[in-house]
XYZ file of C-alpha atoms in Angstrom:
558
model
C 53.544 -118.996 -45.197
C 51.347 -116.219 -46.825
C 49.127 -114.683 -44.375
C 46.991 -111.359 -45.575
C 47.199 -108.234 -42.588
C 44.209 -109.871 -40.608
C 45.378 -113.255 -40.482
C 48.275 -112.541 -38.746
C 47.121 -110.669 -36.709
C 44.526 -114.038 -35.465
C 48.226 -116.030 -35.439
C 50.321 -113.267 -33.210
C 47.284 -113.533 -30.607
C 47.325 -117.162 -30.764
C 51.266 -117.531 -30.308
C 50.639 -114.614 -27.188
C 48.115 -117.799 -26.046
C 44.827 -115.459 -26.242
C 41.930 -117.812 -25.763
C 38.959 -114.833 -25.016
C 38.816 -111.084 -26.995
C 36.534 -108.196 -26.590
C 35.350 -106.268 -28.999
C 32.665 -104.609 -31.556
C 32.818 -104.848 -35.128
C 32.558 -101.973 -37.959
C 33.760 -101.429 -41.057
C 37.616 -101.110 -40.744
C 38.337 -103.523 -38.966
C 35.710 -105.851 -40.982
C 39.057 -107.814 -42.530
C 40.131 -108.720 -38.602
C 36.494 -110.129 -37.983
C 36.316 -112.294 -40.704
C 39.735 -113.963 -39.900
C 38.638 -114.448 -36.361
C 35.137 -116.357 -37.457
C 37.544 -118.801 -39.256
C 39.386 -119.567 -36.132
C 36.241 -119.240 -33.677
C 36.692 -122.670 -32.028
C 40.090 -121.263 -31.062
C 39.989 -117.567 -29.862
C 36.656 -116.901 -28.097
C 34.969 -113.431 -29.107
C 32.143 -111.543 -26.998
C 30.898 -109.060 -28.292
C 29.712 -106.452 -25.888
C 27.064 -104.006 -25.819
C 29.649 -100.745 -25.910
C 33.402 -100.619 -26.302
C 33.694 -99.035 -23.556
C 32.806 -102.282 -21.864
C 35.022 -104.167 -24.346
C 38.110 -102.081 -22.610
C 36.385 -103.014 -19.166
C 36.275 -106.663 -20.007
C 39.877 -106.726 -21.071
C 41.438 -105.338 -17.995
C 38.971 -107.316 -15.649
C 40.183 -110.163 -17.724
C 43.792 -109.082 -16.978
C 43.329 -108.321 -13.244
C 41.803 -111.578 -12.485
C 44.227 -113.724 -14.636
C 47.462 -111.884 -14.529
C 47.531 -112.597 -17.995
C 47.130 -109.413 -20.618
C 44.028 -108.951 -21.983
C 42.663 -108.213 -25.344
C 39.876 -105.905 -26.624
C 39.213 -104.873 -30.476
C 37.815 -101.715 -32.143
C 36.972 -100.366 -35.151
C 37.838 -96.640 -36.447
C 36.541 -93.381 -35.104
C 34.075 -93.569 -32.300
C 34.547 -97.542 -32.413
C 38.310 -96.321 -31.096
C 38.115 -93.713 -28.899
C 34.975 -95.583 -27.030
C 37.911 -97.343 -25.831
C 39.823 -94.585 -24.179
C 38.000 -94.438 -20.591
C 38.932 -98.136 -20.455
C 42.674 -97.713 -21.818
C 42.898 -94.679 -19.032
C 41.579 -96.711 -16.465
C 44.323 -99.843 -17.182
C 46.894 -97.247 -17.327
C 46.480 -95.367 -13.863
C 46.324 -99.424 -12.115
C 49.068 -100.774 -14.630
C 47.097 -102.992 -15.976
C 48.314 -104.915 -19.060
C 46.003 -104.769 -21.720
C 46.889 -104.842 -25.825
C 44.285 -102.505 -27.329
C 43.626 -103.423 -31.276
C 42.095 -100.807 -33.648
C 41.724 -100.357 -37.138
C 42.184 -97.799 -39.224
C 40.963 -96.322 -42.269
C 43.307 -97.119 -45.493
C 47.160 -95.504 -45.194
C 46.681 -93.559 -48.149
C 43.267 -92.104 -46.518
C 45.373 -91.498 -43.041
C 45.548 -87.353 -42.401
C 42.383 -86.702 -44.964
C 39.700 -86.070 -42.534
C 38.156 -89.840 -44.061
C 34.941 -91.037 -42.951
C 35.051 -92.499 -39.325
C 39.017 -91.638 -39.066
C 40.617 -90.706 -36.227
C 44.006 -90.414 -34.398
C 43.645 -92.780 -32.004
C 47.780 -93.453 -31.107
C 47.886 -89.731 -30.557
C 44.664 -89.296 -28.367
C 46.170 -92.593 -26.389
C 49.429 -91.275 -26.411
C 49.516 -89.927 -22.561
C 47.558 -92.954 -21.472
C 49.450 -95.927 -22.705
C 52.921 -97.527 -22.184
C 53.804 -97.450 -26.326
C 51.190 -96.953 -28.806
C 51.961 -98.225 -32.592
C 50.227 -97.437 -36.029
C 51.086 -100.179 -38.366
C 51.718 -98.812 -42.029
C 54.024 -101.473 -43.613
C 52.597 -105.099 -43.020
C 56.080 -106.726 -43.020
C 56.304 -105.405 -39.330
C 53.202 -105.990 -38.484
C 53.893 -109.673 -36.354
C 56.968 -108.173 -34.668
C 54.625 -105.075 -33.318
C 52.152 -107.288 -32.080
C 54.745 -109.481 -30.183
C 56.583 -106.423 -29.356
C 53.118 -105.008 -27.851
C 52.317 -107.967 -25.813
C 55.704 -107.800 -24.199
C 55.361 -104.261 -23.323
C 52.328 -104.747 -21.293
C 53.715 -107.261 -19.499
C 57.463 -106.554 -18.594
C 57.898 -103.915 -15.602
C 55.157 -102.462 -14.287
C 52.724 -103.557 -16.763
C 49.904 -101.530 -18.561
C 47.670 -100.785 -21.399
C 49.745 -100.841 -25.130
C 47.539 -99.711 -28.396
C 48.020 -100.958 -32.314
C 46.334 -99.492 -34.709
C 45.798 -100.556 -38.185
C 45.042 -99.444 -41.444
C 42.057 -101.533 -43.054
C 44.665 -101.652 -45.943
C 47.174 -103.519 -44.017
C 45.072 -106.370 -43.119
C 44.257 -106.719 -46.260
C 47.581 -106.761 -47.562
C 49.280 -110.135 -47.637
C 53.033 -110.960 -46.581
C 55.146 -113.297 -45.120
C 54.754 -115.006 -41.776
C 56.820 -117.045 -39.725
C 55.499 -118.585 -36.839
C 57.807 -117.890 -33.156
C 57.883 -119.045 -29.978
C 57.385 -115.804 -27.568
C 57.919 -115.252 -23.669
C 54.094 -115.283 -22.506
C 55.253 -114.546 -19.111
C 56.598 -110.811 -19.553
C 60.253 -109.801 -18.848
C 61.315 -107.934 -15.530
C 64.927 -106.017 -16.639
C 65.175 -104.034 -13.470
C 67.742 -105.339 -11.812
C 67.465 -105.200 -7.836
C 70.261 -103.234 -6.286
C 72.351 -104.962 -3.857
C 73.709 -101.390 -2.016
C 69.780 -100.475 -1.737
C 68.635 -103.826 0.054
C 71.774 -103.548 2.838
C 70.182 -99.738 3.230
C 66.661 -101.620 4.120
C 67.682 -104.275 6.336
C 69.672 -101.540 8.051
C 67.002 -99.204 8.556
C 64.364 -102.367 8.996
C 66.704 -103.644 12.192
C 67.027 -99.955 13.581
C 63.124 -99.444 13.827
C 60.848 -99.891 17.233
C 57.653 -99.263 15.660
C 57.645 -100.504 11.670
C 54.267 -100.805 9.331
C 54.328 -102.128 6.384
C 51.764 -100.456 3.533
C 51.136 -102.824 0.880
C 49.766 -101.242 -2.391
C 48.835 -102.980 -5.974
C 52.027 -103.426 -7.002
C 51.994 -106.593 -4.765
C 49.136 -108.153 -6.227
C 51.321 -106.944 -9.635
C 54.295 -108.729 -8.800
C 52.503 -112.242 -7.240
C 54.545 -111.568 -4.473
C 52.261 -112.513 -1.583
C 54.025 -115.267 -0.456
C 57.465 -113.264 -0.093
C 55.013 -110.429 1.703
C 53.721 -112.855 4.316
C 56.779 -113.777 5.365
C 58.861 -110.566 4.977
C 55.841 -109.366 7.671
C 56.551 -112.548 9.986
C 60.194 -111.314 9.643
C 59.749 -107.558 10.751
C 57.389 -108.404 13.153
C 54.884 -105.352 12.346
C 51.360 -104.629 11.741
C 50.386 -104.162 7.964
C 47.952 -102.115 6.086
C 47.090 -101.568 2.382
C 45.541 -99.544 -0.462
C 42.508 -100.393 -2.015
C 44.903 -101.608 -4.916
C 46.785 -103.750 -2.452
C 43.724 -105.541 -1.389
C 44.185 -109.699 -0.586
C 47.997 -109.384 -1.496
C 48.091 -109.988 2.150
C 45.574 -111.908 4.245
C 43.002 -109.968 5.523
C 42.688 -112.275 7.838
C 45.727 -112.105 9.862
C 46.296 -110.671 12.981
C 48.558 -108.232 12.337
C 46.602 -106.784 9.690
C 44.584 -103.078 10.127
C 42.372 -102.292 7.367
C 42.637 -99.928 4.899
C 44.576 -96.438 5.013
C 43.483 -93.060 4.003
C 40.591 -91.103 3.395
C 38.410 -93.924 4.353
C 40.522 -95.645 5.942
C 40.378 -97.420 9.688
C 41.481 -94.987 12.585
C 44.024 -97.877 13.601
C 45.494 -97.807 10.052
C 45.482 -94.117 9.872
C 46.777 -93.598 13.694
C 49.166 -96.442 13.275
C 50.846 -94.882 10.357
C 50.824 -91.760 11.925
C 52.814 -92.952 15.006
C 55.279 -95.253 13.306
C 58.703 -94.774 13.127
C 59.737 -96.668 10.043
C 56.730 -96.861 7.404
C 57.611 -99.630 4.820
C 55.884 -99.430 1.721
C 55.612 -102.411 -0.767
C 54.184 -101.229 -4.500
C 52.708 -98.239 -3.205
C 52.610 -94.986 -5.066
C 51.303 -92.543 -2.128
C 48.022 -91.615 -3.923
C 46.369 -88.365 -2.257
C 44.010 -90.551 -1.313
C 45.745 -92.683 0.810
C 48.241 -89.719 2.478
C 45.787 -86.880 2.637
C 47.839 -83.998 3.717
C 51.325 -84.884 2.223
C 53.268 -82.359 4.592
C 51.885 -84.038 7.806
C 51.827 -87.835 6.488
C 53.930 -90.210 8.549
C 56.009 -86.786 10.135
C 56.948 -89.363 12.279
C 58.217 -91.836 10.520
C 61.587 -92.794 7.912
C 60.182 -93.809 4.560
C 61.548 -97.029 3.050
C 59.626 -97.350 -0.716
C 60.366 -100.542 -2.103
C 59.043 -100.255 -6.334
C 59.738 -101.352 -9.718
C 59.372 -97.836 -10.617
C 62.062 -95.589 -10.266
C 59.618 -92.354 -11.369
C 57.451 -93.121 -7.736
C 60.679 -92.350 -5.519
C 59.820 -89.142 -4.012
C 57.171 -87.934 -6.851
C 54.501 -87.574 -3.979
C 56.054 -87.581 -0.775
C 59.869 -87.365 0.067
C 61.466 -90.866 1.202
C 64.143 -91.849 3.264
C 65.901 -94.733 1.192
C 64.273 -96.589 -2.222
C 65.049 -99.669 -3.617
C 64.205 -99.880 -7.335
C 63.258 -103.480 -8.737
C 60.282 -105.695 -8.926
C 58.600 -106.390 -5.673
C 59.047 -110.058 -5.595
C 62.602 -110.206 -6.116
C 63.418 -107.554 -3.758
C 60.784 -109.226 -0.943
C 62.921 -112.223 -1.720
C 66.442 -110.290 -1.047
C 65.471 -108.800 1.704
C 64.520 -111.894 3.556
C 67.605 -113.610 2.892
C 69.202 -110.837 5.109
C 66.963 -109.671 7.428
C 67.075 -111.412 10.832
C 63.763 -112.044 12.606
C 62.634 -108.825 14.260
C 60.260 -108.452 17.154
C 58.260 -105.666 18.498
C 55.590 -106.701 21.236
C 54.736 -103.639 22.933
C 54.107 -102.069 19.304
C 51.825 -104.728 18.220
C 49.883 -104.168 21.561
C 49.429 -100.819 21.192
C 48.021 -101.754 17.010
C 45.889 -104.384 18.774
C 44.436 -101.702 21.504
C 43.493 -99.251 18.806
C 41.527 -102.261 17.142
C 39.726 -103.033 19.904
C 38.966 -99.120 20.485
C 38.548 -98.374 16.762
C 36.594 -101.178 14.932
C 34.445 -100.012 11.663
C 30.645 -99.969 12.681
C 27.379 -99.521 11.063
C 23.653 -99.634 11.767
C 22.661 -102.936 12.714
C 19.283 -102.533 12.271
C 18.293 -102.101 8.593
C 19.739 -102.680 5.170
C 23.007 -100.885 4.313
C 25.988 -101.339 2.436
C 27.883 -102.580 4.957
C 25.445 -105.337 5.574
C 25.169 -106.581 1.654
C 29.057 -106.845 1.570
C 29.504 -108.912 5.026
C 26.681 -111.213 3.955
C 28.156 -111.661 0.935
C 31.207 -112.867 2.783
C 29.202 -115.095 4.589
C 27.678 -116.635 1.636
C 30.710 -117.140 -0.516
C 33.305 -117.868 2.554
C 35.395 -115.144 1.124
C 35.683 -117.334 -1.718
C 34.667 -114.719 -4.427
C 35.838 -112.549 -6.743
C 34.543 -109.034 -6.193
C 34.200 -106.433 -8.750
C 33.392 -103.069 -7.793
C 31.986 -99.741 -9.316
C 33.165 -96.150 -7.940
C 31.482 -94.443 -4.935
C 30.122 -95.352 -1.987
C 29.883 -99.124 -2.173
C 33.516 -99.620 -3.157
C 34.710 -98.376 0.095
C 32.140 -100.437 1.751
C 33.783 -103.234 -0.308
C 37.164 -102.559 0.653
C 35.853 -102.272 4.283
C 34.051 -105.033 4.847
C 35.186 -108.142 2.741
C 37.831 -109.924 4.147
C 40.325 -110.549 0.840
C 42.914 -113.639 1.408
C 44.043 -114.027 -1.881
C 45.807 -111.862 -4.426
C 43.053 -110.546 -7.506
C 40.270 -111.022 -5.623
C 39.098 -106.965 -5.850
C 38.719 -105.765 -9.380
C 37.952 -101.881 -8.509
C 39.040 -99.093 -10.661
C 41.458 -96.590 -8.234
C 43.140 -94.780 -10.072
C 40.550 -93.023 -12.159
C 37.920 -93.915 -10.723
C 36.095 -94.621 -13.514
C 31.941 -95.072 -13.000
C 30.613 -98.090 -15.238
C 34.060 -99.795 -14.870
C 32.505 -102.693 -12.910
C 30.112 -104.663 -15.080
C 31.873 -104.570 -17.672
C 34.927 -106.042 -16.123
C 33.041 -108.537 -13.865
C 32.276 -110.191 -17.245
C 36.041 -110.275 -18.213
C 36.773 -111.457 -14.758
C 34.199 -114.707 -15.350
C 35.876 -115.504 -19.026
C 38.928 -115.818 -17.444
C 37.525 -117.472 -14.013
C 35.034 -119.134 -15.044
C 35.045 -121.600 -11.687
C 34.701 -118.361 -9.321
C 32.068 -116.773 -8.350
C 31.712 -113.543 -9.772
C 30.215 -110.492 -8.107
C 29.792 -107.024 -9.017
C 28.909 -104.060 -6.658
C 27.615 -100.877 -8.102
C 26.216 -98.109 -7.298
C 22.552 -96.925 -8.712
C 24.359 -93.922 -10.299
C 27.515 -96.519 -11.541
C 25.004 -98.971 -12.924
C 22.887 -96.507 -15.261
C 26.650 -95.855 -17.118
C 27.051 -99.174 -18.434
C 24.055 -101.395 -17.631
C 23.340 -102.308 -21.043
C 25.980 -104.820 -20.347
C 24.020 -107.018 -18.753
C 22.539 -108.194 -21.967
C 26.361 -108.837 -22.814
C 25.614 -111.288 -19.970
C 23.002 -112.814 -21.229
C 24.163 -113.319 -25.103
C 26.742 -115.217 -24.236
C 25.926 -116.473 -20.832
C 28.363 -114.913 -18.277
C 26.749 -115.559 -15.082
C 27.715 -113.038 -12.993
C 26.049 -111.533 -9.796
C 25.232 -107.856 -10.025
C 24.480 -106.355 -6.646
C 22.927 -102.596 -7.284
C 22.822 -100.615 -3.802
C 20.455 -98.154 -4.702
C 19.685 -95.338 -2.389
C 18.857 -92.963 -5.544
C 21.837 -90.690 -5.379
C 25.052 -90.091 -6.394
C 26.549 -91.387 -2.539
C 29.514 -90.454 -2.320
C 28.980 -86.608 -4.240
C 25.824 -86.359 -2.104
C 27.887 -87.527 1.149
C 30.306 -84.647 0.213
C 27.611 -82.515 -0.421
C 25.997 -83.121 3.087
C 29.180 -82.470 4.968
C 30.827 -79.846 3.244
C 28.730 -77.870 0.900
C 25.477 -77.213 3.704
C 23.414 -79.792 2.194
C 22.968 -78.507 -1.006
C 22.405 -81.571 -3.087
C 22.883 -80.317 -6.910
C 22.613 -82.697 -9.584
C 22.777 -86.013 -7.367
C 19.070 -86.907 -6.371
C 18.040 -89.608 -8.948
C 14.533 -90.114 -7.894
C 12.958 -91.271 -10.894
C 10.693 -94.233 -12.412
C 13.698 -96.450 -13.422
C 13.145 -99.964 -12.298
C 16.070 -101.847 -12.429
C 14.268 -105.085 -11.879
C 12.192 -104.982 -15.101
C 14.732 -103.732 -16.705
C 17.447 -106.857 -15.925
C 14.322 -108.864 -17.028
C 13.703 -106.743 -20.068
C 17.608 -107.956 -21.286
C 16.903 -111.700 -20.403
C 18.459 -111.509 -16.667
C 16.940 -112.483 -13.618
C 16.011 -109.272 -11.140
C 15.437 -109.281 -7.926
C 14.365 -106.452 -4.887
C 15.393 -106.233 -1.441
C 14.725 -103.604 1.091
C 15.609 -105.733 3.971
C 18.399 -108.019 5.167
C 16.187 -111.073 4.898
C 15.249 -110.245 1.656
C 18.671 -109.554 0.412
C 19.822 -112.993 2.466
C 17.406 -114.654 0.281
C 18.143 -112.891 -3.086
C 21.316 -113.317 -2.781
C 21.141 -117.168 -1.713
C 19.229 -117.268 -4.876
C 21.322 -115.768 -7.084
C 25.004 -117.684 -6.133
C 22.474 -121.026 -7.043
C 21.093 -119.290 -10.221
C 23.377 -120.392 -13.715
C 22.557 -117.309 -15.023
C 23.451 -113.719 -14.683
C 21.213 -111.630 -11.419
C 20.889 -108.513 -11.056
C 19.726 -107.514 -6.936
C 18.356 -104.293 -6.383
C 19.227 -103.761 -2.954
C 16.864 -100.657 -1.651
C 19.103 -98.301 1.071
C 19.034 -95.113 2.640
C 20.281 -91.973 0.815
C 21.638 -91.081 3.992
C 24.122 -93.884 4.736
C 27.822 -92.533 4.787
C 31.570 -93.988 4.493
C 32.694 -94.373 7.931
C 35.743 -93.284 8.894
C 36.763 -90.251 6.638
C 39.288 -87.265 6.211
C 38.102 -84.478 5.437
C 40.076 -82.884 1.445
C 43.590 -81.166 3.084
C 43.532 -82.750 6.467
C 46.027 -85.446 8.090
C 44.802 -89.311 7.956
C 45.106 -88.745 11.624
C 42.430 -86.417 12.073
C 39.881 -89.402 10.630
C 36.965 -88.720 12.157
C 33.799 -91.050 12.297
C 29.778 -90.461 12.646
C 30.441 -90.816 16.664
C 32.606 -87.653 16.408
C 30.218 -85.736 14.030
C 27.677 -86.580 17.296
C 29.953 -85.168 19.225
């Protein structure tokens, strides 16, 4: 059939099974717009308030589905809006297909109006990037784009296209494609006798679980590869839910803010396994005295992470599931006792603590773990309250945590709670920001409202920047430059002022109640939880120090 440029590109996302796209229109990618308004009933588009929060909403999309989202631009500033969110999918491997348009191929290089080179700006930040000059390959990049994303370790692919090329008409034939994504690394047979061998010789194994779990669905190989080697298990803020944080054997978190069990565990292992880890500075602080102890066994579908940030013992190269799966086969059952009771003791010795007595961050995210029975899907900004998050919610299921860690990007949250409720509609959506996070991207919340997302957005405002201040007060003397944001803004009149609901709290019965409002409320919240500027991250490392020297507000005392 004859399709022009635009219409195809509608068809390739409907063969790739896209039901939602984000995006904001403009005028060269006007073509792709009108093609999508004829086939409305069949693609969903919401429009956001920023691209930024168009990239946002793709990869929440994407994190909470598995699937690969979808967010569209137009040229010049419509495009490179887009980059935060295409860096932030990147450093998590998150598989989003990024569309722009261009201005016309014989315009390309010209300095045009609103023209810019988005494939090379995205170049360092994407797995492929395409510009699309000859419409006859236009399908095949598409499908080829989608299956990027996907296959491996997944993450962000950009297409951009002239405005001439969807205008353009050609020939299309309709395929069936792989949805699913392919995984062509092959699992090493020499590599998993290696692990069992080195798995059977340890006394005292931990296993670190990072995102590449949640990744590779392989949560129900990781439970029982953990029942197999018989050893306590921790995670990175990536790795969060891909195993129960419920169970026994599990620790907490590890790293700079880390538990002291997780961190002194680690520390006095002698095997440390780690599943889809990649041994991010913040998780080993010091790299030369990280595990010292211990033989490394990295298990990753990433050859590039063997010894890139800390030196390994033995690898084995291949997706996570698969090798979780090998591995079992072979291992016998494994049991260490006296190690797990010395993990429990340091529990018992070492459990996270905050005031009791007033509201904090600590107390919004354990109520909200009461009130949604672990049941919902958290989104988180970057600061202060994401650690608190990480701390204090008990995850039990894979993409359950939507949190930006690799690049930390401020204003990720909202905008990807909303992709997370497109795709989820039946959960419960919550995001957690910070006062400083939430002034980034806020104007989302009328993306809420326009198209009725009803999300949850918890704001724990102590009017700073926490986490810079918290630096600030223990390592720079106090001297708080730039992060005091003690001004008139009222976040309550201004959810109100988009069409949300707002709320206050400055207690924990008030925020009991707001919140117990806003879970029964079918439309989207925002609580402005009051707190002090004060309140820290407990545990913490100090920047160049061992996760063994974690030390806590006790200590400071003493």
């Amino acid at each position: 059939m004859l399709l022009n440029g635009a219409e195809i590109v509608i068809a390739c996302l409907k063969e790739q099974g896209v039901d939602t796209v984000f995006g904001y229109p403009g005028g060269a990618i006007l073509n792709v717009y009108d093609a999508l308004y004829k086939h409305r009933e069949e693609i969903r588009h919401v429009l956001t308030s920023h691209e930024q929060g168009a990239a946002h909403a793709a990869d929440g999309y994407a994190r909470a589905t598995g699937k690969a989202g979808v967010c569209l631009a137009t040229s010049g500033p419509g495009a490179t809006n887009l980059v935060t969110g295409i860096a932030t999918a990147y450093m998590d491997s998150i598989p989003i297909v990024a569309i722009t348009c261009n201005v016309g191929v014989s315009l390309l290089g010209k300095d045009s109006f609103q023209e810019i080179d988005i494939a090379g700006i995205t170049m360092p930040i994407t797995k492929h990037n395409y510009i699309v000059k000859d419409i006859t390959k236009l399908a095949d990049t598409i499908r080829k784009a989608f299956q990027i994303a996907k296959s491996d370790r997944p993450g962000p692919v950009l297409i951009d296209i002239p405005k001439d090329i969807t205008a353009n008409q050609t020939e299309y034939t309709p395929v069936t494609v792989n949805t699913e994504g392919i995984k062509t690394v092959s699992v090493s047979e020499e590599e998993v006798e290696a692990a069992v061998q080195m798995i059977e010789a340890a006394k005292r194994p931990y296993i670190f679980v990072g995102g590449g779990a949640v990744l590779s669905g392989a949560s129900k190989e990781l439970k029982e590869f953990v029942d197999k080697v018989d050893a306590p298990v921790t995670d990175s803020l990536m790795g969060k839910g891909a195993f129960p944080g419920t169970d026994p054997r599990y620790t907490g978190m590890l790293g700079m803010h880390g538990t002291k069990t997780s961190n002194y565990g680690v520390s006095g292992c002698d095997l440390l396994i780690v599943a889809g880890a990649r041994f991010s500075d913040r998780v080993t602080g010091n790299t030369e005295k990280f595990a010292r102890k211990a033989k490394i066994l990295q298990l990753d579908i990433d050859a590039a992470e063997m010894n890139k940030n800390v030196v390994i013992t033995q690898g084995v190269v291949g997706d996570l599931k698969e090798t979780l799966k090998r591995i079992n086969e072979k291992l016998p059952k494994q049991s260490h006792p006296e190690w797990l009771a010395r993990i429990r003791e340091y529990k018992e010795k070492y459990p996270l603590k905050y005031h009791q007595d007033t509201l904090t961050g600590p107390f919004i995210i354990e109520e909200v773990y009461r009130q949604t029975n672990g049941e919902a899907l958290l989104v988180t900004e970057v600061g202060q309250h994401q650690m608190w998050a990480a701390q204090y919610y008990k995850y039990t299921k894979p993409r359950t945590l939507l949190t930006s860690g690799g690049l930390g990007t401020m204003g990720y949250g909202l905008g990807a709670s909303l992709g997370a409720k497109c795709g989820c509609p039946d959960k419960t959506v919550i995001n957690i920001a910070g006062d400083g996070c939430f002034r980034m991207n806020m104007n989302e919340i009328a993306t809420a409202v326009r198209h009725h997302i009803p999300i949850v957005q918890i704001v724990v405002n102590n009017h700073v920047l926490g986490m810079v201040r918290q630096w600030q007060d223990l390592f720079y003397d106090e001297r708080y430059s730039a992060t005091v944001l003690r001004d008139a803004v009222d976040f309550v009149k201004l959810a109100e002022a988009m069409g949300a609901k707002g709320i206050r709290a400055q207690t924990q019965e008030e925020f009991a109640e707001a919140l117990k409002e806003a879970l029964s409320c079918d439309c989207p919240v925002v609580i402005d939880c009051q707190i002090g500027a004060d309140d820290k991250v407990w545990p913490m490392v100090a920047p160049g120090a061992a996760i063994s020297d974690a030390f806590d507000e006790e200590d400071m005392e003493e």
